[in-house]
Coordinates of C-alpha atoms in Angstrom, one line a residue:
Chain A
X6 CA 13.7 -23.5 -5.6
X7 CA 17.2 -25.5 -6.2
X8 CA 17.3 -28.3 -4.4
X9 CA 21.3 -27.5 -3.6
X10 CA 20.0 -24.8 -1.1
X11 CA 20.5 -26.3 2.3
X12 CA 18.5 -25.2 5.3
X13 CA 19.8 -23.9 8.3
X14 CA 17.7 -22.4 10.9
X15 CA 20.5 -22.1 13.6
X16 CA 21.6 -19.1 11.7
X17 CA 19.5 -16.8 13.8
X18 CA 21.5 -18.1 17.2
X19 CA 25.1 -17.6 14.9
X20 CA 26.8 -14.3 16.5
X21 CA 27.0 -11.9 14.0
X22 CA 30.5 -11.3 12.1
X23 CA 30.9 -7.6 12.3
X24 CA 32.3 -7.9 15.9
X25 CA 28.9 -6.9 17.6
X26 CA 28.3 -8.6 20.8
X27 CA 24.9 -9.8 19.3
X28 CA 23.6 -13.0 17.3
X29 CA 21.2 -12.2 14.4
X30 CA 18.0 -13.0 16.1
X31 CA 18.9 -9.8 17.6
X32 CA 19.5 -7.9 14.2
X33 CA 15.6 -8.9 13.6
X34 CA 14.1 -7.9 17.0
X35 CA 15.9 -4.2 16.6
X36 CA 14.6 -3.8 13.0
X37 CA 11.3 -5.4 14.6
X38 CA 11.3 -2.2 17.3
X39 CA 12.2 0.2 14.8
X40 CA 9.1 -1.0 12.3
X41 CA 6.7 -1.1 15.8
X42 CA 8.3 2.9 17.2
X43 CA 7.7 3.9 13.1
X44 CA 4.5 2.2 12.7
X45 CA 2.9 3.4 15.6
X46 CA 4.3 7.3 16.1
X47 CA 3.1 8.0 12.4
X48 CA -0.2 6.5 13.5
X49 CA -0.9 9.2 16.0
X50 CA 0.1 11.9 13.5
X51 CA -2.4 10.1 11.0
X52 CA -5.0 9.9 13.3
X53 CA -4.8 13.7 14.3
X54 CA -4.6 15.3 11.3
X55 CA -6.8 12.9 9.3
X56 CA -9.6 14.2 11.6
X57 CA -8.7 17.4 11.0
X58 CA -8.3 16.8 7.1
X59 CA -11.5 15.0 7.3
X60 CA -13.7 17.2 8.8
X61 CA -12.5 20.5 6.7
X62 CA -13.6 18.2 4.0
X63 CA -17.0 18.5 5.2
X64 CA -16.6 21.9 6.4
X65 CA -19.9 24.2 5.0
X66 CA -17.0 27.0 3.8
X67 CA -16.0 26.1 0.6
X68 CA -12.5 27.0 1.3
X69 CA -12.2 24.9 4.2
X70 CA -13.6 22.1 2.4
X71 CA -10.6 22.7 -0.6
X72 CA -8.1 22.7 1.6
X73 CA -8.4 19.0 2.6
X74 CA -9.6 17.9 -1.3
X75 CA -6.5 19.4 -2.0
X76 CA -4.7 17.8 0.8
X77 CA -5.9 14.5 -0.7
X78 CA -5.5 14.9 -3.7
X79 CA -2.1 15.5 -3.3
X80 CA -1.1 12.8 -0.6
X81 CA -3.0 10.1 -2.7
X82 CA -1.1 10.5 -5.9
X83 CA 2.2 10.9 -5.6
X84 CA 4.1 7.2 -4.8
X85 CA 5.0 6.7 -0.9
X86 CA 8.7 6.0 -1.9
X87 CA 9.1 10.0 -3.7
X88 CA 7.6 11.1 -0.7
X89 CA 9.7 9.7 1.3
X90 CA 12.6 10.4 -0.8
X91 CA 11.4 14.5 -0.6
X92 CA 11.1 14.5 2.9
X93 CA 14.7 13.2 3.5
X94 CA 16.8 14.6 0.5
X95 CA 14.5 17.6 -0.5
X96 CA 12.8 19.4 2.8
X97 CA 16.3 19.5 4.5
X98 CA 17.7 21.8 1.7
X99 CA 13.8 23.8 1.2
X100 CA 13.6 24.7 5.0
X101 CA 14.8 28.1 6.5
X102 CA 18.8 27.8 6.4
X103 CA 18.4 27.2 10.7
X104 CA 16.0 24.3 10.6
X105 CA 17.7 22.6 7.7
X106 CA 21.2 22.2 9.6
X107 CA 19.4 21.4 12.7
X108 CA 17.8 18.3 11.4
X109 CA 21.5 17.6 9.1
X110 CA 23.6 17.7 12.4
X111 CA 20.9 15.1 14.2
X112 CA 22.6 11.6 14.7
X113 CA 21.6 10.0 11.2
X114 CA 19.5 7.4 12.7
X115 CA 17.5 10.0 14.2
X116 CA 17.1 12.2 11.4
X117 CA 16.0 9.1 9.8
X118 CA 13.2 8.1 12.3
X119 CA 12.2 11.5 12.6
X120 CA 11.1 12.0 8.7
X121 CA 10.0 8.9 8.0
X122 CA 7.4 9.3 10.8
X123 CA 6.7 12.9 8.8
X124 CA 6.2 11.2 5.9
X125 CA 4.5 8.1 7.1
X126 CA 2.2 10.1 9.3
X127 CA 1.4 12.4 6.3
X128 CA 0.7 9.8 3.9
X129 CA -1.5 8.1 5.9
X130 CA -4.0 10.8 7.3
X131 CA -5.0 11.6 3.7
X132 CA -6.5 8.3 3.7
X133 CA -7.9 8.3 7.6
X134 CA -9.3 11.6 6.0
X135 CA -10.9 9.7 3.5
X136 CA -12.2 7.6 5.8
X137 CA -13.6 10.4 8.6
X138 CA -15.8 11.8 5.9
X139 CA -17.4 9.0 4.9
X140 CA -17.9 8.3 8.7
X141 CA -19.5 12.0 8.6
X142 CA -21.3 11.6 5.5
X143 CA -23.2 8.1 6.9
X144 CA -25.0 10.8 9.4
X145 CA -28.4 12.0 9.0
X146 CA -28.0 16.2 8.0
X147 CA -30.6 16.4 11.0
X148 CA -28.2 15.6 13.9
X149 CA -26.1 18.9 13.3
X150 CA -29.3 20.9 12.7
X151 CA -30.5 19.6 15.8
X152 CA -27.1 20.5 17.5
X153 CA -27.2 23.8 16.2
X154 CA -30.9 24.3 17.5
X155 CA -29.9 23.3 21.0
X156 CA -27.5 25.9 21.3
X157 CA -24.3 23.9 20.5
X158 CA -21.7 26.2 17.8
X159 CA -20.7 24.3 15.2
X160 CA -17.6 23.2 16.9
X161 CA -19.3 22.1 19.7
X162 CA -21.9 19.9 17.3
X163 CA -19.2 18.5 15.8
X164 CA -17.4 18.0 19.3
X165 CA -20.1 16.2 20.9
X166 CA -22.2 15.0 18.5
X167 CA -20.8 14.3 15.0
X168 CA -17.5 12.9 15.8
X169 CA -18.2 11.1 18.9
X170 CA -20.6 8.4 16.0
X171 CA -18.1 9.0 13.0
X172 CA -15.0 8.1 14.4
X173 CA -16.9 4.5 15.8
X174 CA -18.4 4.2 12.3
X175 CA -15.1 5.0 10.4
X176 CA -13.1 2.1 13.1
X177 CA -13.5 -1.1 10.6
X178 CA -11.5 0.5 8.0
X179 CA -9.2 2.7 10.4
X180 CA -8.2 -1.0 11.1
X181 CA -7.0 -1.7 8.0
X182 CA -5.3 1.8 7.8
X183 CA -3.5 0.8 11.0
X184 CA -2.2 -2.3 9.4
X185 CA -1.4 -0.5 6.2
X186 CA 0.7 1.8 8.2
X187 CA 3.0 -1.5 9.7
X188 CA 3.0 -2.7 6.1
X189 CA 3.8 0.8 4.3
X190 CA 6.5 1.4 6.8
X191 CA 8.9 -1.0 5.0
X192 CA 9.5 1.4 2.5
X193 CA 11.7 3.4 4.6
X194 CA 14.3 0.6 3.8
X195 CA 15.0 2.4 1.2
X196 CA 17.1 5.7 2.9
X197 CA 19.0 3.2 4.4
X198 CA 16.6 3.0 7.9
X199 CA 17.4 -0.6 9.7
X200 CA 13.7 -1.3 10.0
X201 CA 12.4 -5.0 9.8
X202 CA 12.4 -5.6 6.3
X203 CA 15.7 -4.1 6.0
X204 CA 17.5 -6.3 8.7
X205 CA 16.1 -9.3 6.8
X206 CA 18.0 -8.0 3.8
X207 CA 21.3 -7.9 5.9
X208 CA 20.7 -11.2 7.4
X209 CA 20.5 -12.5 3.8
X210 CA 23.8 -11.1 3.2
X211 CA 25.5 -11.8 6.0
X212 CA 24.2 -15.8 6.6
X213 CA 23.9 -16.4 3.1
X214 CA 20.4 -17.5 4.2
X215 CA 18.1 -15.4 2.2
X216 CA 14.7 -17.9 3.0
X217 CA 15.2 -17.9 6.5
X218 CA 15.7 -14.5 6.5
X219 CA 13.1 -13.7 4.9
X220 CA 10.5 -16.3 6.1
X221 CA 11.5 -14.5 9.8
X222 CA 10.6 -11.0 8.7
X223 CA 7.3 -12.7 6.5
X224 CA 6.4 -14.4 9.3
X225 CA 6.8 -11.0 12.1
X226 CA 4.8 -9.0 9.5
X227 CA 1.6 -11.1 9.8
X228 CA 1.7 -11.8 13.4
X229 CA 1.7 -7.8 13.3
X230 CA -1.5 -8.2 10.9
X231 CA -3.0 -10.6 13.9
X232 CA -2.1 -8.9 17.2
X233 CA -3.4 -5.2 15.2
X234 CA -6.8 -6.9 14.4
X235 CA -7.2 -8.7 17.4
X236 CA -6.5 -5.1 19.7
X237 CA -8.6 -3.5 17.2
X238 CA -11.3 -5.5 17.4
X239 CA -11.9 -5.5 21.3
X240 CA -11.3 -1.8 21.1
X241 CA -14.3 -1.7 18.4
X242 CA -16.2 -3.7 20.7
X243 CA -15.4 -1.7 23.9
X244 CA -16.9 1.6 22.3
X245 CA -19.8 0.5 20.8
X246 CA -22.6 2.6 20.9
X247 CA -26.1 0.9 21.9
X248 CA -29.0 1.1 19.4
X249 CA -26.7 0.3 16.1
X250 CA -26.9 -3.1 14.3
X251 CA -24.2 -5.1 15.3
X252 CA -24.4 -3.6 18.7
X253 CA -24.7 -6.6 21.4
Chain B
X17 CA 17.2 26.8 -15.8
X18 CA 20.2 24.9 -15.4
X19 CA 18.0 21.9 -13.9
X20 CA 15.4 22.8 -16.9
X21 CA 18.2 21.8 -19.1
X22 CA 19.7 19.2 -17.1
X23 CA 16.6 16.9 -17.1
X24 CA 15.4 18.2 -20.9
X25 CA 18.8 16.3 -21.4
X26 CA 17.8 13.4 -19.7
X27 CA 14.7 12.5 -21.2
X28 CA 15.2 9.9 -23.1
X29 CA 16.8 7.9 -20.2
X30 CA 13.7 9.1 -18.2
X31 CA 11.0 8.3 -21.2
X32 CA 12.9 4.4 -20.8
X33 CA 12.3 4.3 -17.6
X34 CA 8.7 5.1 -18.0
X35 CA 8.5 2.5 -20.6
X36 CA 9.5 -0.2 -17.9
X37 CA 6.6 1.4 -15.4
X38 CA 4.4 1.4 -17.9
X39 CA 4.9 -2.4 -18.8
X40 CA 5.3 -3.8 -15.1
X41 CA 1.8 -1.7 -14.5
X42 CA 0.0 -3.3 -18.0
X43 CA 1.1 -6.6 -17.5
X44 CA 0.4 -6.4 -14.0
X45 CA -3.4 -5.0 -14.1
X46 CA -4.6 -7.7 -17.2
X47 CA -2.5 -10.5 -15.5
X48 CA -3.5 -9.1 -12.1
X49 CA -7.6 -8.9 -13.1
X50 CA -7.4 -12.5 -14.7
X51 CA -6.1 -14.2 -11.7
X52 CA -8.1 -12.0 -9.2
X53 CA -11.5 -13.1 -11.6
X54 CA -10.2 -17.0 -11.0
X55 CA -9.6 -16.0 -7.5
X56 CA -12.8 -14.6 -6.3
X57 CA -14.6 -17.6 -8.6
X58 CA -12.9 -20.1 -6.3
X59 CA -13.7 -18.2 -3.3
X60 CA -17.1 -18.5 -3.9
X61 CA -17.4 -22.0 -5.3
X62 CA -19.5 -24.8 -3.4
X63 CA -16.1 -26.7 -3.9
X64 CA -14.7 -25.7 -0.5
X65 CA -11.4 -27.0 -0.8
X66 CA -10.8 -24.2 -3.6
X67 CA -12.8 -21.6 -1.4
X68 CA -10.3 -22.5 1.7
X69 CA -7.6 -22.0 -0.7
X70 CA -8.7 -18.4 -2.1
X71 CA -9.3 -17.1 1.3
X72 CA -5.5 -18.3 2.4
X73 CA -4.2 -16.8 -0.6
X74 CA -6.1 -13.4 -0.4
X75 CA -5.3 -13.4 3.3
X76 CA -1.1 -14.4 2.9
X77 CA -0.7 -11.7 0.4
X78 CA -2.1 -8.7 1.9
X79 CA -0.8 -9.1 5.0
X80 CA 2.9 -9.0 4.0
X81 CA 4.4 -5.8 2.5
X82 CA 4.9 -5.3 -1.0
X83 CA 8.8 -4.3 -0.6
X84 CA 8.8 -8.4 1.0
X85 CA 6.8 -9.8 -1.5
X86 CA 9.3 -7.9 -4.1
X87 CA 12.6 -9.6 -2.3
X88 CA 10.6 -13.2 -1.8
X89 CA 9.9 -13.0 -6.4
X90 CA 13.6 -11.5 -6.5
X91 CA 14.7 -14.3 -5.2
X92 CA 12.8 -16.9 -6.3
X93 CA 12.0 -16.2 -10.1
X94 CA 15.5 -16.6 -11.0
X95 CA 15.4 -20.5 -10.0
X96 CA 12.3 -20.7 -11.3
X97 CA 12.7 -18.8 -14.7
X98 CA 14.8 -21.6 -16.5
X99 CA 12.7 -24.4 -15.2
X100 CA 9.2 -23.2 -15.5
X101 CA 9.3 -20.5 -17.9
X102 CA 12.1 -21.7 -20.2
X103 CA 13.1 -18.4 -21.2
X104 CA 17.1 -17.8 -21.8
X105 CA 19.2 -16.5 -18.9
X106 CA 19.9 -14.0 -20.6
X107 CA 16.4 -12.0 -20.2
X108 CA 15.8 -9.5 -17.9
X109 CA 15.8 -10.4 -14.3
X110 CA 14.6 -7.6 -12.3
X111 CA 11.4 -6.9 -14.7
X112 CA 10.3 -10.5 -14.8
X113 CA 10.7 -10.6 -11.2
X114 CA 9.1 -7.3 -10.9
X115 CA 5.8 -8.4 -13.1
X116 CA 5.5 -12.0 -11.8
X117 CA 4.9 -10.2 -7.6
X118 CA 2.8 -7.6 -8.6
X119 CA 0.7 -9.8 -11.0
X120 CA 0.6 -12.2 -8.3
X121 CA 0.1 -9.6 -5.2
X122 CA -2.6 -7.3 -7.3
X123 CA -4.3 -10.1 -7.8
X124 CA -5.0 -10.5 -4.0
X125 CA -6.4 -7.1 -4.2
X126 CA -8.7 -7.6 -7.5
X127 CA -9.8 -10.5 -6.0
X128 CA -11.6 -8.5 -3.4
X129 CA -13.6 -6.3 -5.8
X130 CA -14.8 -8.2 -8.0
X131 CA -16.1 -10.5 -5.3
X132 CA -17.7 -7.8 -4.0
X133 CA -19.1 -7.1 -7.6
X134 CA -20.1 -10.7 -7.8
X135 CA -22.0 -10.8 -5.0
X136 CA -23.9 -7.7 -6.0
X137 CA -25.2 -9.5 -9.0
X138 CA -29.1 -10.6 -8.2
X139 CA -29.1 -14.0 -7.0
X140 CA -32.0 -14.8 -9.0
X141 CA -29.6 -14.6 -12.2
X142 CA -27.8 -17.9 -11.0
X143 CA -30.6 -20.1 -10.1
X144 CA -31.9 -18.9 -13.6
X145 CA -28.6 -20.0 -14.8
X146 CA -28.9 -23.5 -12.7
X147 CA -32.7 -23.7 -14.1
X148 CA -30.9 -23.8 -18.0
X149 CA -29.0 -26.6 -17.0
X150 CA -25.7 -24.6 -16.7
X151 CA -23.1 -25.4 -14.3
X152 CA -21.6 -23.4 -11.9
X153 CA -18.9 -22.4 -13.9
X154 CA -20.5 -22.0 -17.0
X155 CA -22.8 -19.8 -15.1
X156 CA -20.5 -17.5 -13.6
X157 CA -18.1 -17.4 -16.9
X158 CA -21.2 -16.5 -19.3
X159 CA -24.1 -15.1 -16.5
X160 CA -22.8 -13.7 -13.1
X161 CA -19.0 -12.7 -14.2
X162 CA -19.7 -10.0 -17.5
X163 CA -22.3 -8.4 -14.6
X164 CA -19.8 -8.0 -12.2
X165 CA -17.1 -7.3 -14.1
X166 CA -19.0 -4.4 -15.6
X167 CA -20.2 -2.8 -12.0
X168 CA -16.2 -3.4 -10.9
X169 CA -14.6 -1.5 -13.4
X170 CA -14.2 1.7 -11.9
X171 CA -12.7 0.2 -8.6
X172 CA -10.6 -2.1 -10.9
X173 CA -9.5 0.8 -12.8
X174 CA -8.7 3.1 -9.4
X175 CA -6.8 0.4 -8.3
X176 CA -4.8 0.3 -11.3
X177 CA -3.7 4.0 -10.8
X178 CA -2.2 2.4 -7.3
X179 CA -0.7 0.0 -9.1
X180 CA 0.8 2.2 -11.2
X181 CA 2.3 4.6 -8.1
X182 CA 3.3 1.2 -6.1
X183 CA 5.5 0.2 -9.5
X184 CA 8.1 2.4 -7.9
X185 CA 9.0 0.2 -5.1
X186 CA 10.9 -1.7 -7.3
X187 CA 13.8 0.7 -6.0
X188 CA 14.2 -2.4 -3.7
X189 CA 15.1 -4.4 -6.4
X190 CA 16.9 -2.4 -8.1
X191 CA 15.1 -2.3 -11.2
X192 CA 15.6 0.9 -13.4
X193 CA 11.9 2.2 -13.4
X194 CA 11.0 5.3 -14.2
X195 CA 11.9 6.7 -10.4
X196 CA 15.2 4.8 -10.0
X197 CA 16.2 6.4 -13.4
X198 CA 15.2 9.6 -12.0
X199 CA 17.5 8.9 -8.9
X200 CA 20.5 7.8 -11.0
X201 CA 20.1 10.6 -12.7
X202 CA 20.1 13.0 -9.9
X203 CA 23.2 11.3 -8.1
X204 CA 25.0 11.7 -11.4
X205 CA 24.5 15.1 -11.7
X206 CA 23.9 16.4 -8.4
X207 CA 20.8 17.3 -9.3
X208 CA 18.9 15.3 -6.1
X209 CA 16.6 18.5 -5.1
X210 CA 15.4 18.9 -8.8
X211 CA 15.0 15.2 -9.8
X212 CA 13.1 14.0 -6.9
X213 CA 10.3 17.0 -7.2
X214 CA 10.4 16.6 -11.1
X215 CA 9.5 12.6 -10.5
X216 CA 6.7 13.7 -7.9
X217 CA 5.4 16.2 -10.4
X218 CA 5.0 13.7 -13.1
X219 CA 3.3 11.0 -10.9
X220 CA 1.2 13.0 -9.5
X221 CA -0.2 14.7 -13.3
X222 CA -0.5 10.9 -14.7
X223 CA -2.7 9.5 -11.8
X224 CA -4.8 12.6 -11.5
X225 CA -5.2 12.6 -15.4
X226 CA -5.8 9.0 -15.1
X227 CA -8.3 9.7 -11.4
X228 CA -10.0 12.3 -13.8
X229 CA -10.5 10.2 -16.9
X230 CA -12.3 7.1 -14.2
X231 CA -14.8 9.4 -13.1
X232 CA -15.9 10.8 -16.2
X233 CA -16.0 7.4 -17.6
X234 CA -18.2 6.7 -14.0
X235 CA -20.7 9.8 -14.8
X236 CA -20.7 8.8 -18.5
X237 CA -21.9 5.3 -17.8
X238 CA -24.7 6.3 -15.0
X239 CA -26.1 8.9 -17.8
X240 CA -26.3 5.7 -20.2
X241 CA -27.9 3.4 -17.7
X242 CA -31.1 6.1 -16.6
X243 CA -31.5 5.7 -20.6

């Protein structure tokens, strides 16, 4: 680092020069609520259709079961930025002629949320998919046979009986998904979205302050990474099942 | 067959660009791997003061996003190229920048598997190690580390392929990679649709070549190791 740069911290008090009734602090805490509203709307669509994903990947039909490797495989390997950079420049122009002006006449900030939650939540349930069938896979074959011999369908096994185990099985590393998502979710930058990350980039243009910009926006990431672990964890503990190890 | 011809005449701008992903993801995975190894070494040394500082480091990096950790070396390497490295202002900015944070933020990942990979090694082979006199490091470099490194290689070589797909973000910094190339291309010939589904098509056929080639190199070893 040069020892000419001189620190300034009151920057983020400093109103900011385009005019904006607003000091930067503010800049930060609006790209803070856009990163939290991304972060957490794709998780839902993650969540949903990486259960889904996950258990057509264990579905006994082999076709079933292709559909979500193919899912996968297809999520997994193509970079999160060109995904991103398809849903916004290239499903616009692909969609039926009515869709794609609907979402181009949407105020651009909306448009913006709107597919980087698509592509966000996409992204991410191949890997809660991932995750779901291993939960699955950790369960005895018995348990469904049983189910089945009970009377349940197979929905209903997988309703009441499966699921209800894999999904508290798959929670330790749904964790870390969740604070991938937070951490993934910079990316949209990129198209131009005022998210966290990019408001730091602004501030470092606008104060000339690019280390306390960015030491902000470092610093707001991981007490994300904390506050995501620490509500994960009491949720882990709230649905524990008795009878496991590591059960109280 | 307009866009056929438009990026046929693009190619070598785009096989440049590949070059520059190719080299951020080499230097990253063998720089990456060596400084996870040292990592997960300290991490699990009796010396706790280098165990304290492994499980900051491992800890710092992953939780702040790559795109930061791409702006933090962006802005830093520059200051510290002439006075550390000594190489002449006039090399290459962006790439250095570019290798130095994912060297330094893969590692963080490494780290993690081949601790795991470490601790999966018998315990028994380091008190044998201790019995001949060796000390901890000479144990792990010539006893414990070959084992694990051998049962990590898959996972170090999946993780590569990541590597390899997160190489695009340098977008941020606006290093011409093999994805910004494709987007300078497409803005400069309107060709956005096309470019952007072309660079998909060809990340996704490299990692699943690459996915492929780990597990047959997975089944290959198992079949050796019944023998």
């Amino acid at each position: 680092m040069s020892n000419t740069y001189k620190w300034d911290w009151g920057i983020f008090l400093q109103p900011v020069s385009t005019g904006e009734p607003a000091n930067y602090l503010d800049w930060l805490l609006a790209g803070l609520q856009n990163t939290v509203i991304l972060a957490l709307s794709s998780s839902v669509i993650a969540l949903f259709l990486g259960v889904a994903m996950g258990i057509l990947r264990c579905a006994p039909n082999r076709w079933l079961a292709s559909i979500g490797a193919i899912y996968v495989a297809f999520f997994r390997n193509v970079p999160v930025i060109v995904q991103l950079f398809a849903w916004y420049f290239v499903v616009p122009e692909i969609l039926p002629t009515s869709m794609g002006t609907w979402i181009k006449q949407l105020p651009s900030m909306t448009q913006m949320m709107v597919l980087s939650t698509m592509c966000l939540g996409l992204y991410m349930a191949a890997r809660v998919c991932e995750h779901i069938r291993a939960g699955l896979s950790t369960l005895p074959r018995g348990q469904l046979l049983a189910a089945t011999a009970l009377g349940l369908t197979l929905s209903q096994g997988y309703r009441y009986v499966l699921l209800p185990v894999a999904l508290r099985v798959a929670i330790p590393p749904l964790t870390s998904e969740l604070i991938n998502v937070f951490k993934n979710s910079a990316v949209v930058s990129t198209i131009g979205l005022l998210d966290l990350s990019a408001q730091s980039q602004q501030l470092a243009e606008y104060t000339g302050q690019p280390y306390e910009s960015f030491l902000a926006a470092t610093l707001i990431y991981i007490v994300i990474n904390w506050i995501v672990m620490i509500v994960m964890h009491r949720v882990e503990r709230r649905v524990q099942l008795h009878g496991y190890l590591g059960s109280k | 067959m307009d866009i056929l011809q438009a990026i046929s005449k693009s190619l070598p701008a785009l096989a440049d660009g590949m070059v520059i992903t190719l080299k951020i993801t080499a230097v990253s995975v063998v720089v990456g791997i060596a400084w996870g190894a040292a990592l997960a070494v300290m991490r699990l040394s009796p010396v706790k003061p280098l165990a304290w500082f492994a499980q900051a480091y491992v800890m710092l990096v992953r939780s702040v996003p790559l795109v930061m950790v791409l702006l933090w070396f962006f802005l830093m390497v520059p200051q510290l190229i002439q006075s550390l490295f000594g190489l002449s202002p006039r090399t290459d900015i962006r790439l250095v920048s570019a290798m130095v944070a994912f060297s330094l933020f893969e590692a963080a990942y490494y780290s993690e598997i081949i601790r795991a990979g470490i601790q999966a090694v018998s315990r028994g082979q380091l008190s044998a190690a201790y019995a001949l006199g060796m000390s901890y490091l000479t144990a792990m470099r010539l006893i414990v580390l070959p084992q694990a490194m051998r049962a990590a290689v898959p996972a170090l070589l999946t993780q590569g392929i990541v590597l390899f797909q997160d190489t695009s973000l340098v977008y941020v910094i606006g290093l011409a990679d093999f994805f910004r190339t494709s987007k300078n291309i497409a803005d400069r010939d309107g060709t956005t649709v096309a470019m952007i589904l072309f660079a998909g098509a060809v990340y996704l056929t490299i990692s699943l070549l690459a996915s492929a080639g780990v597990k047959a190199l997975q089944k290959g070893r198992r079949s050796f190791e019944v023998i």
